[in-house]
mmCIF file of C-alpha atoms in Angstrom:
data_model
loop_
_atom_site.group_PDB
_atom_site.id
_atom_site.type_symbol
_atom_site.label_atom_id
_atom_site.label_comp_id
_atom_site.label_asym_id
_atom_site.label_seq_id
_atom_site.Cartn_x
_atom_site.Cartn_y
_atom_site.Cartn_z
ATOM 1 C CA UNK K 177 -29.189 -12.268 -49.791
ATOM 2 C CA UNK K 178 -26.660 -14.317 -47.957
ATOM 3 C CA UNK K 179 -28.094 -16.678 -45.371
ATOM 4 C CA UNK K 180 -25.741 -15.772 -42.923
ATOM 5 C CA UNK K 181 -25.373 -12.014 -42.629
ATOM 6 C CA UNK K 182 -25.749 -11.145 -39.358
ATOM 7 C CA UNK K 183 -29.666 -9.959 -37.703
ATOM 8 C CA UNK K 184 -29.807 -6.285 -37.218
ATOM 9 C CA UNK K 185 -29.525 -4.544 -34.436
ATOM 10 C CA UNK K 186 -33.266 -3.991 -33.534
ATOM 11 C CA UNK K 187 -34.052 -0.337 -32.726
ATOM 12 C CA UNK K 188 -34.635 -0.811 -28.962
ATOM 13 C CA UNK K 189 -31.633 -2.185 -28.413
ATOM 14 C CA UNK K 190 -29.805 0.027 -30.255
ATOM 15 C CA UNK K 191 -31.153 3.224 -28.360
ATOM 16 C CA UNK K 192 -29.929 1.683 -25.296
ATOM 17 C CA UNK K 193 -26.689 0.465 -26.155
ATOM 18 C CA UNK K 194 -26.707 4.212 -27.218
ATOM 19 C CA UNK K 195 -28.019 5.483 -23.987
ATOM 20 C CA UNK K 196 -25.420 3.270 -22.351
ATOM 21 C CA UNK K 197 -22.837 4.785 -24.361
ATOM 22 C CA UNK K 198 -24.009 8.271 -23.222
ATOM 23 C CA UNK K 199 -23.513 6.899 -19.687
ATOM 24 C CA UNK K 200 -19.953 5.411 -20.349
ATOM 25 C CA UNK K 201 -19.077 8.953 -22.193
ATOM 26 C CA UNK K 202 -20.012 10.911 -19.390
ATOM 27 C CA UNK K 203 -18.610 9.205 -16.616
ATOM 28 C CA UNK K 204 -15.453 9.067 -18.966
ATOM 29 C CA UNK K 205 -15.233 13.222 -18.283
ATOM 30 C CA UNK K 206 -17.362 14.307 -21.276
ATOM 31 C CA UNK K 207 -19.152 17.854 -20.169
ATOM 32 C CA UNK K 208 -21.143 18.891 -23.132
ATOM 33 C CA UNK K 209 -23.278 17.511 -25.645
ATOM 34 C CA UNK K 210 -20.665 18.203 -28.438
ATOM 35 C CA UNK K 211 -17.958 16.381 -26.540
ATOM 36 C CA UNK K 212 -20.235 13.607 -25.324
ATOM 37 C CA UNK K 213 -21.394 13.436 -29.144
ATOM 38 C CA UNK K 214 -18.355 12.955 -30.742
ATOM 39 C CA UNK K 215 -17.408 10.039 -28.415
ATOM 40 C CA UNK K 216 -20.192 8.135 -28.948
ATOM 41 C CA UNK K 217 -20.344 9.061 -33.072
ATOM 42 C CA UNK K 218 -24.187 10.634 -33.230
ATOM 43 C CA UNK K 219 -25.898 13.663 -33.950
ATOM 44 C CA UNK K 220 -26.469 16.467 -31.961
ATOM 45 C CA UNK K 221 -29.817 16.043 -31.809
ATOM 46 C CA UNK K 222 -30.057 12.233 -30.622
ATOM 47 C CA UNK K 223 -27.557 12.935 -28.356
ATOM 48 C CA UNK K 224 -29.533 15.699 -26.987
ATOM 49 C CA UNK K 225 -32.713 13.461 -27.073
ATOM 50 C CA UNK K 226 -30.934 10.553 -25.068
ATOM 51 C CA UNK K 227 -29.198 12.624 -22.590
ATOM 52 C CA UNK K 228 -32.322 14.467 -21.392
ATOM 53 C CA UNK K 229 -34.386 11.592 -20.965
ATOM 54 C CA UNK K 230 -31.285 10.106 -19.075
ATOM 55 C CA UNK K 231 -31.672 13.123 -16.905
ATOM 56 C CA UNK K 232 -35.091 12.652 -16.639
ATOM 57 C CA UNK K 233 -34.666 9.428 -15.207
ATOM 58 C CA UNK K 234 -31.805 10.520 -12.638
ATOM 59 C CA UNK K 235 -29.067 8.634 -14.449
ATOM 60 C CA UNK K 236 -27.364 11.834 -15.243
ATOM 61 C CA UNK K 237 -27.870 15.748 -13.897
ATOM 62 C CA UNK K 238 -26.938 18.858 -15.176
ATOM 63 C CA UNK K 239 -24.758 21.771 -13.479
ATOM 64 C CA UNK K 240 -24.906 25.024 -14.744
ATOM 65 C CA UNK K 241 -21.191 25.769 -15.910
ATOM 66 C CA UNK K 242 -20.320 22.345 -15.297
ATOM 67 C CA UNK K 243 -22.050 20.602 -17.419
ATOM 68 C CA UNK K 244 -22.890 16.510 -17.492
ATOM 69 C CA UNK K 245 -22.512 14.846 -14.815
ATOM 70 C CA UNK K 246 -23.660 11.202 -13.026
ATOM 71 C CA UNK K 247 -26.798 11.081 -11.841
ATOM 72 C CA UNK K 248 -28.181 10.190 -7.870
ATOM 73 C CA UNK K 249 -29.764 6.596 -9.687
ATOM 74 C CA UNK K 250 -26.466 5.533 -10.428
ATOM 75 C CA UNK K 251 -25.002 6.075 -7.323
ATOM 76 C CA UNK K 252 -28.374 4.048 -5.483
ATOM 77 C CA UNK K 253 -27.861 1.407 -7.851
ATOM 78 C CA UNK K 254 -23.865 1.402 -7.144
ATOM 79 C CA UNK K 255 -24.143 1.460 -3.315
ATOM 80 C CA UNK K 256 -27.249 -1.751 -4.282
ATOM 81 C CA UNK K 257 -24.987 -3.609 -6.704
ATOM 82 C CA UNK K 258 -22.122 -3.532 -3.917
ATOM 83 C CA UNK K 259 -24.294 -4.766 -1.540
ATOM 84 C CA UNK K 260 -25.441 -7.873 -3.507
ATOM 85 C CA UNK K 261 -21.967 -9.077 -3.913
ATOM 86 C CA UNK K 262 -20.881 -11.470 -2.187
ATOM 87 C CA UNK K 263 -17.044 -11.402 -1.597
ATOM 88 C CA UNK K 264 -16.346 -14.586 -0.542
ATOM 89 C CA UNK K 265 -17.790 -15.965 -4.210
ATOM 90 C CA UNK K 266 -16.194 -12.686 -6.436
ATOM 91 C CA UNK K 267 -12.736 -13.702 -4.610
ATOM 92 C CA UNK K 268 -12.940 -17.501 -4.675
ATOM 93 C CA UNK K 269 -11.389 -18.126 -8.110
ATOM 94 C CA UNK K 270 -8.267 -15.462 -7.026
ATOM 95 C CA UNK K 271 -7.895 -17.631 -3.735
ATOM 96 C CA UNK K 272 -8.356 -21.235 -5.555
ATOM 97 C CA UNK K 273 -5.464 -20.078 -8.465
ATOM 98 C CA UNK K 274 -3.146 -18.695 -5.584
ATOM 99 C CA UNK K 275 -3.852 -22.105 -3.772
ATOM 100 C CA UNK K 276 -3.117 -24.074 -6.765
ATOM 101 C CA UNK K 277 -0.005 -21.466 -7.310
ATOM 102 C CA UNK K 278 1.461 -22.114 -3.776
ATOM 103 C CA UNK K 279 0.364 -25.168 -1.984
ATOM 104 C CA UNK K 280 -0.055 -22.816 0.808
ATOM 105 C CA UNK K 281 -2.933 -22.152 3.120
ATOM 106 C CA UNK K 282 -5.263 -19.392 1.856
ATOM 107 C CA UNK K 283 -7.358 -16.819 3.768
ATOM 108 C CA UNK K 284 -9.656 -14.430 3.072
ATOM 109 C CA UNK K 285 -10.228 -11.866 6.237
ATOM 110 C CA UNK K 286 -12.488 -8.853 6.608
ATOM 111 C CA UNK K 287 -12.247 -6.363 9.410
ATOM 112 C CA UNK K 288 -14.528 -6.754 12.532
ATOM 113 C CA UNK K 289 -13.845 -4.451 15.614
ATOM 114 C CA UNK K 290 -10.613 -4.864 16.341
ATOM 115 C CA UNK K 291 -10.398 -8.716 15.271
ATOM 116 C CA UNK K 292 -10.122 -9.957 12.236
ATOM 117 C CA UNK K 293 -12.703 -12.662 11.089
ATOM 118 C CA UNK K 294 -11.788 -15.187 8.810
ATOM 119 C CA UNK K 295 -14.217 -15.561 5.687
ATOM 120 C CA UNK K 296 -12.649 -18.173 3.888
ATOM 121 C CA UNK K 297 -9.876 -21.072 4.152
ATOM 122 C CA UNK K 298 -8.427 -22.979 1.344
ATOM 123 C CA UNK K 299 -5.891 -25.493 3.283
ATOM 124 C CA UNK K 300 -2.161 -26.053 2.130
ATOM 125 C CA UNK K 301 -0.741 -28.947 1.207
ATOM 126 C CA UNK K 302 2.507 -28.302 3.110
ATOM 127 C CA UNK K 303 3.466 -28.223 6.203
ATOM 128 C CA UNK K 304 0.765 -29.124 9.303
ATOM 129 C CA UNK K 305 -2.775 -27.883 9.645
ATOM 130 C CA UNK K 306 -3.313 -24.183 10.799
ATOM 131 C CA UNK K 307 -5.674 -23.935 14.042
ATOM 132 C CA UNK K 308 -7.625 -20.768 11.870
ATOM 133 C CA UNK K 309 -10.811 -21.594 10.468
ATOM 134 C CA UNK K 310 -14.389 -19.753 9.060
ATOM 135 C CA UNK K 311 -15.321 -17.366 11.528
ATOM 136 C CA UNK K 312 -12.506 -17.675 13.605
ATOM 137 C CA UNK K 313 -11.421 -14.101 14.954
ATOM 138 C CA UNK K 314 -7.638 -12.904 16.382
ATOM 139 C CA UNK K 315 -6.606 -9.557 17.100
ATOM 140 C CA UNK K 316 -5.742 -7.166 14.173
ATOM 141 C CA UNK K 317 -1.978 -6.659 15.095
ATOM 142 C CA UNK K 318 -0.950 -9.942 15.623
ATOM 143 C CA UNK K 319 -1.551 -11.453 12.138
ATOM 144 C CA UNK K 320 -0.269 -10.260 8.455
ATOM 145 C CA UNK K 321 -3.563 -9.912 7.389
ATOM 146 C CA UNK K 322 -4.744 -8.126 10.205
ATOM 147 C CA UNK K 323 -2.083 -5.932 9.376
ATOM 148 C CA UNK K 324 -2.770 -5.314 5.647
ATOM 149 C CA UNK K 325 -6.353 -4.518 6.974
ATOM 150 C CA UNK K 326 -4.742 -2.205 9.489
ATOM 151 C CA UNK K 327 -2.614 -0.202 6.415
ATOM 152 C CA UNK K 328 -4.301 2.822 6.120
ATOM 153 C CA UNK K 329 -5.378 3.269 9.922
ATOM 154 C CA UNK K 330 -3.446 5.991 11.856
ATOM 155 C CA UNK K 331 -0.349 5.592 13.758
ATOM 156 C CA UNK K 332 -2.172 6.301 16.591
ATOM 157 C CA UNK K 333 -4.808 3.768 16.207
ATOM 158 C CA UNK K 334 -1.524 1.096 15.027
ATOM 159 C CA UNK K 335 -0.424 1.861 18.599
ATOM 160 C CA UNK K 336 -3.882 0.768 20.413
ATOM 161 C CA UNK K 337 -4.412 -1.676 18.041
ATOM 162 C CA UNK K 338 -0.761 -3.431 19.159
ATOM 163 C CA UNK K 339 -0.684 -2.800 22.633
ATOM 164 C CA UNK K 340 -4.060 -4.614 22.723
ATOM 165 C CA UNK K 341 -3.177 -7.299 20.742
ATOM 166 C CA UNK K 342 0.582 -7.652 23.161
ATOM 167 C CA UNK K 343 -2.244 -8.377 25.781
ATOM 168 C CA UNK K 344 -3.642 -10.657 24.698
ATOM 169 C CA UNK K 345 -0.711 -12.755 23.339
ATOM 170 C CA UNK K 346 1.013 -12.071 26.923
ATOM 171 C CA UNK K 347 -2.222 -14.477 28.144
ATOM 172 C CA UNK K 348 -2.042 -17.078 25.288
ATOM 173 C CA UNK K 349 -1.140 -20.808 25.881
ATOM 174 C CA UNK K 350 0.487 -20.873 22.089
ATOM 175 C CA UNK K 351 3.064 -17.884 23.513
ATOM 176 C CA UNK K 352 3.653 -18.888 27.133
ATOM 177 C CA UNK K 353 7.162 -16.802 26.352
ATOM 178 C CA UNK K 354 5.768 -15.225 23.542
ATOM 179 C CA UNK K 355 8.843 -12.397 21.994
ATOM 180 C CA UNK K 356 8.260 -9.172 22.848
ATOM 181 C CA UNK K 357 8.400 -6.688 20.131
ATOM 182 C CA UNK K 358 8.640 -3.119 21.038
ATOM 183 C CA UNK K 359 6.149 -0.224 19.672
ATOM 184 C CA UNK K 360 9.083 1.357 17.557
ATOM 185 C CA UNK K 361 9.632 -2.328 15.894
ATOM 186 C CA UNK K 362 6.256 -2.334 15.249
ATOM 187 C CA UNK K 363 5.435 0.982 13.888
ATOM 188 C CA UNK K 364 8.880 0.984 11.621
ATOM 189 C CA UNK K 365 7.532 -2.611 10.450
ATOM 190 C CA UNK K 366 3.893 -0.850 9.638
ATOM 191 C CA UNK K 367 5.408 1.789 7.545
ATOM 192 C CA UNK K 368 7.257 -0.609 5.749
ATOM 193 C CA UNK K 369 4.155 -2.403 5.017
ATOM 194 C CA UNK K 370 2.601 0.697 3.864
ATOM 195 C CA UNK K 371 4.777 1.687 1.414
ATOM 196 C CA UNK K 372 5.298 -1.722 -0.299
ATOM 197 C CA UNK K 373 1.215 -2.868 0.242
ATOM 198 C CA UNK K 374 1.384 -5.674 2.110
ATOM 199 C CA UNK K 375 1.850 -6.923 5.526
ATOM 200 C CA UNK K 376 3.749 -10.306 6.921
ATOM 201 C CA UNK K 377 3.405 -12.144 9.963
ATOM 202 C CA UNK K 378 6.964 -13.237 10.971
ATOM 203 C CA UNK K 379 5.394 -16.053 13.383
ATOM 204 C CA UNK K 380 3.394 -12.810 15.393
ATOM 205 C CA UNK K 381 0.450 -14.843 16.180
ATOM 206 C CA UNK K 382 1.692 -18.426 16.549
ATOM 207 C CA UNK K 383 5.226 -20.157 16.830
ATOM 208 C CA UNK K 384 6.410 -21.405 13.117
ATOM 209 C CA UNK K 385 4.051 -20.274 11.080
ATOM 210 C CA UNK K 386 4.467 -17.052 8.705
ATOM 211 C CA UNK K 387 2.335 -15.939 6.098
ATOM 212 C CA UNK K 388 1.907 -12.650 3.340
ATOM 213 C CA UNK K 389 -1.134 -10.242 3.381
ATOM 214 C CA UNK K 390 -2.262 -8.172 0.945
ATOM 215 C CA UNK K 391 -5.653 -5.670 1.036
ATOM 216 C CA UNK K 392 -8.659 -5.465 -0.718
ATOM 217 C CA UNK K 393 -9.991 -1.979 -1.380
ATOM 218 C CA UNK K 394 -14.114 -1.012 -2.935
ATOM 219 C CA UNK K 395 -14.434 1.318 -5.663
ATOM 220 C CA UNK K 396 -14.271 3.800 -2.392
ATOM 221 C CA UNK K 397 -10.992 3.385 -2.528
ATOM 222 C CA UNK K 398 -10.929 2.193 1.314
ATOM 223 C CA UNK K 399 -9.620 -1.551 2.252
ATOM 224 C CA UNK K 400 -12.591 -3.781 2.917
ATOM 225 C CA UNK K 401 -11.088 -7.159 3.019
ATOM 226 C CA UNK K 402 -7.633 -8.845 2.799
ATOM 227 C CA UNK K 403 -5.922 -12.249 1.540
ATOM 228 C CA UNK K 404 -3.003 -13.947 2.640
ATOM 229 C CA UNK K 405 -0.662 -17.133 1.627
ATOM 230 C CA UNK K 406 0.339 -18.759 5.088
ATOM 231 C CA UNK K 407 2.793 -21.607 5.882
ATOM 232 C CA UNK K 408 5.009 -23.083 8.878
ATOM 233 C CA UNK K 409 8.824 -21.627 8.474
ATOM 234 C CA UNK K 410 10.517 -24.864 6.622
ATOM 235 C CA UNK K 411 8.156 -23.835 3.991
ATOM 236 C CA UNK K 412 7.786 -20.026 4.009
ATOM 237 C CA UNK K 413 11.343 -18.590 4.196
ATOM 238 C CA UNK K 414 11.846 -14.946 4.144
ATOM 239 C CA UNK K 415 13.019 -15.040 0.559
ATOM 240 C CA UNK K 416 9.524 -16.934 -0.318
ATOM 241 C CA UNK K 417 7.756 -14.417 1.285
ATOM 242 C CA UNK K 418 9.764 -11.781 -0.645
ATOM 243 C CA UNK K 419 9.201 -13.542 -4.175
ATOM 244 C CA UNK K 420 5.065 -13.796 -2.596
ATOM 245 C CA UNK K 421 4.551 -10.182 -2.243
ATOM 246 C CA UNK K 422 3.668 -9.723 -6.094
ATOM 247 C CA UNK K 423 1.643 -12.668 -6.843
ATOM 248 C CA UNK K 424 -0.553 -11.928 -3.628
ATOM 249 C CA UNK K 425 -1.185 -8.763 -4.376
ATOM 250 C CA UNK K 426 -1.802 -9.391 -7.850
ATOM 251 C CA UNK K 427 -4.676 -11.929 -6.336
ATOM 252 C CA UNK K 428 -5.961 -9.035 -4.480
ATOM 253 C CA UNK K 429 -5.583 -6.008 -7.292
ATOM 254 C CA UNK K 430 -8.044 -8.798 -9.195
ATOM 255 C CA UNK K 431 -10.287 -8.989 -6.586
ATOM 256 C CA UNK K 432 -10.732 -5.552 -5.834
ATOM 257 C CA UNK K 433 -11.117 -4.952 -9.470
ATOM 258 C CA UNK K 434 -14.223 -7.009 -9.036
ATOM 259 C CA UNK K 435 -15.391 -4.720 -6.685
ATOM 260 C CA UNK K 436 -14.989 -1.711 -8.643
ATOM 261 C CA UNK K 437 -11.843 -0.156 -7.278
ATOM 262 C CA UNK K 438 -9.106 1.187 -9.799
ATOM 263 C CA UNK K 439 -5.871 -0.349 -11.072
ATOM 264 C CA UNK K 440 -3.057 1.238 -8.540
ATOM 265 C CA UNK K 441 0.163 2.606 -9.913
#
């Protein structure tokens, strides 16, 4: 016997990995034990055996004329499993590679009210220091990543959300003559945003500096989070920001396939 054949699989392992596979099949659109069967390559029987002790256990159910379907334990453990992760720590190699990428100021922002608070900073190396910081909160309309949070709100709530933030720019010592932009430049700006997935701040929240947003979404589907590449305007020129739009929301597609969500077309 050669000394370096490989152990075998031992036979508890092996029914899980099975059992796993049953899993995988299922949630893959396999109905029946035949189809689920010939996915993972066994018998009817040992199919049969792991699927209804996987049913057994909750990990799967059973509808009559449906067929196979997840089980209630798998969605527990999904909702659990999304509450242990931590964001800031899944996203921190995206942000540190689109720091590295850039030289630009890097945020990560969540959705708080109608503020957005600021999880994480990576500073540029160009241009001044930006006044934002950990746990630092503005108001959703005024910022691009506020904005790429704000994507799939209605137009209704886009309204409320800018009219507020207007308000409180109007009483800001950074805008003392802060420019005015009209609802309708807004809302044809938002749209825009919507339909490419992504958001810019054209120096919205504070003179000189611009920046490009992009949103995270959960295996919901729904945008939990945001990142954004900021700079001051000798450094982040509309065609930058242009040539940014991919490569930031490549950082966030990677991110929120960390949190489960699916590749968008």
């Amino acid at each position: 016997m050669q000394d370096d054949m490989p152990p075998a699989v031992p036979t508890g392992t092996q029914t899980l990995l099975r059992g796993l596979a049953v899993i995988q099949a299922v949630a893959g659109g396999a109905r029946d034990l035949k189809e689920i069967a010939r996915r993972i390559g066994t018998t009817r029987s040992t199919t049969h055996r792991l699927a209804s002790c996987l049913v057994d256990e909750r990990y799967l159910r059973v509808l009559p004329q449906v067929g196979y379907l997840l089980g209630p334990r798998l969605i527990e453990l999904g909702f659990q499993a999304r509450e242990e992760v931590p964001l800031v720590m899944l996203a921190t190699p995206w942000l540190d590679e689109l720091s590295a990428l850039t030289g630009d100021t890097i945020h990560l922002a969540i959705r708080d009210g109608d503020e957005v608070l600021y999880l994480h900073k990576t500073p540029g190396r160009n241009g001044p220091e930006m006044r934002s910081r950990v746990g630092h909160r503005m108001p959703l309309a005024r910022t691009g990543i506020g904005k790429a949070l704000m994507l799939d709100a209605s137009e209704a709530e886009w309204q409320r959300l800018f009219e507020q933030g207007e308000q409180v720019a109007a009483r800001s010592a950074l805008w003392p003559d802060h420019p005015q932009l009209t609802w309708s430049q807004f809302q044809a700006r938002m749209q825009t945003y919507v339909a490419g997935r992504y958001a810019f701040d054209l120096e919205d929240n504070e003179p000189s500096i611009r920046c490009v947003a992009a949103p995270i979404r959960d295996a919901s589907g729904q945008i939990v989070a945001a990142i954004s590449v900021a700079s001051t305007v000798p450094y982040m020129p509309l065609e930058k920001m242009q040539s940014l739009v991919p490569t930031v929301q490549k950082a966030a597609q990677a991110v929120c396939a960390e949190l489960g969500a699916k590749p968008q077309s």
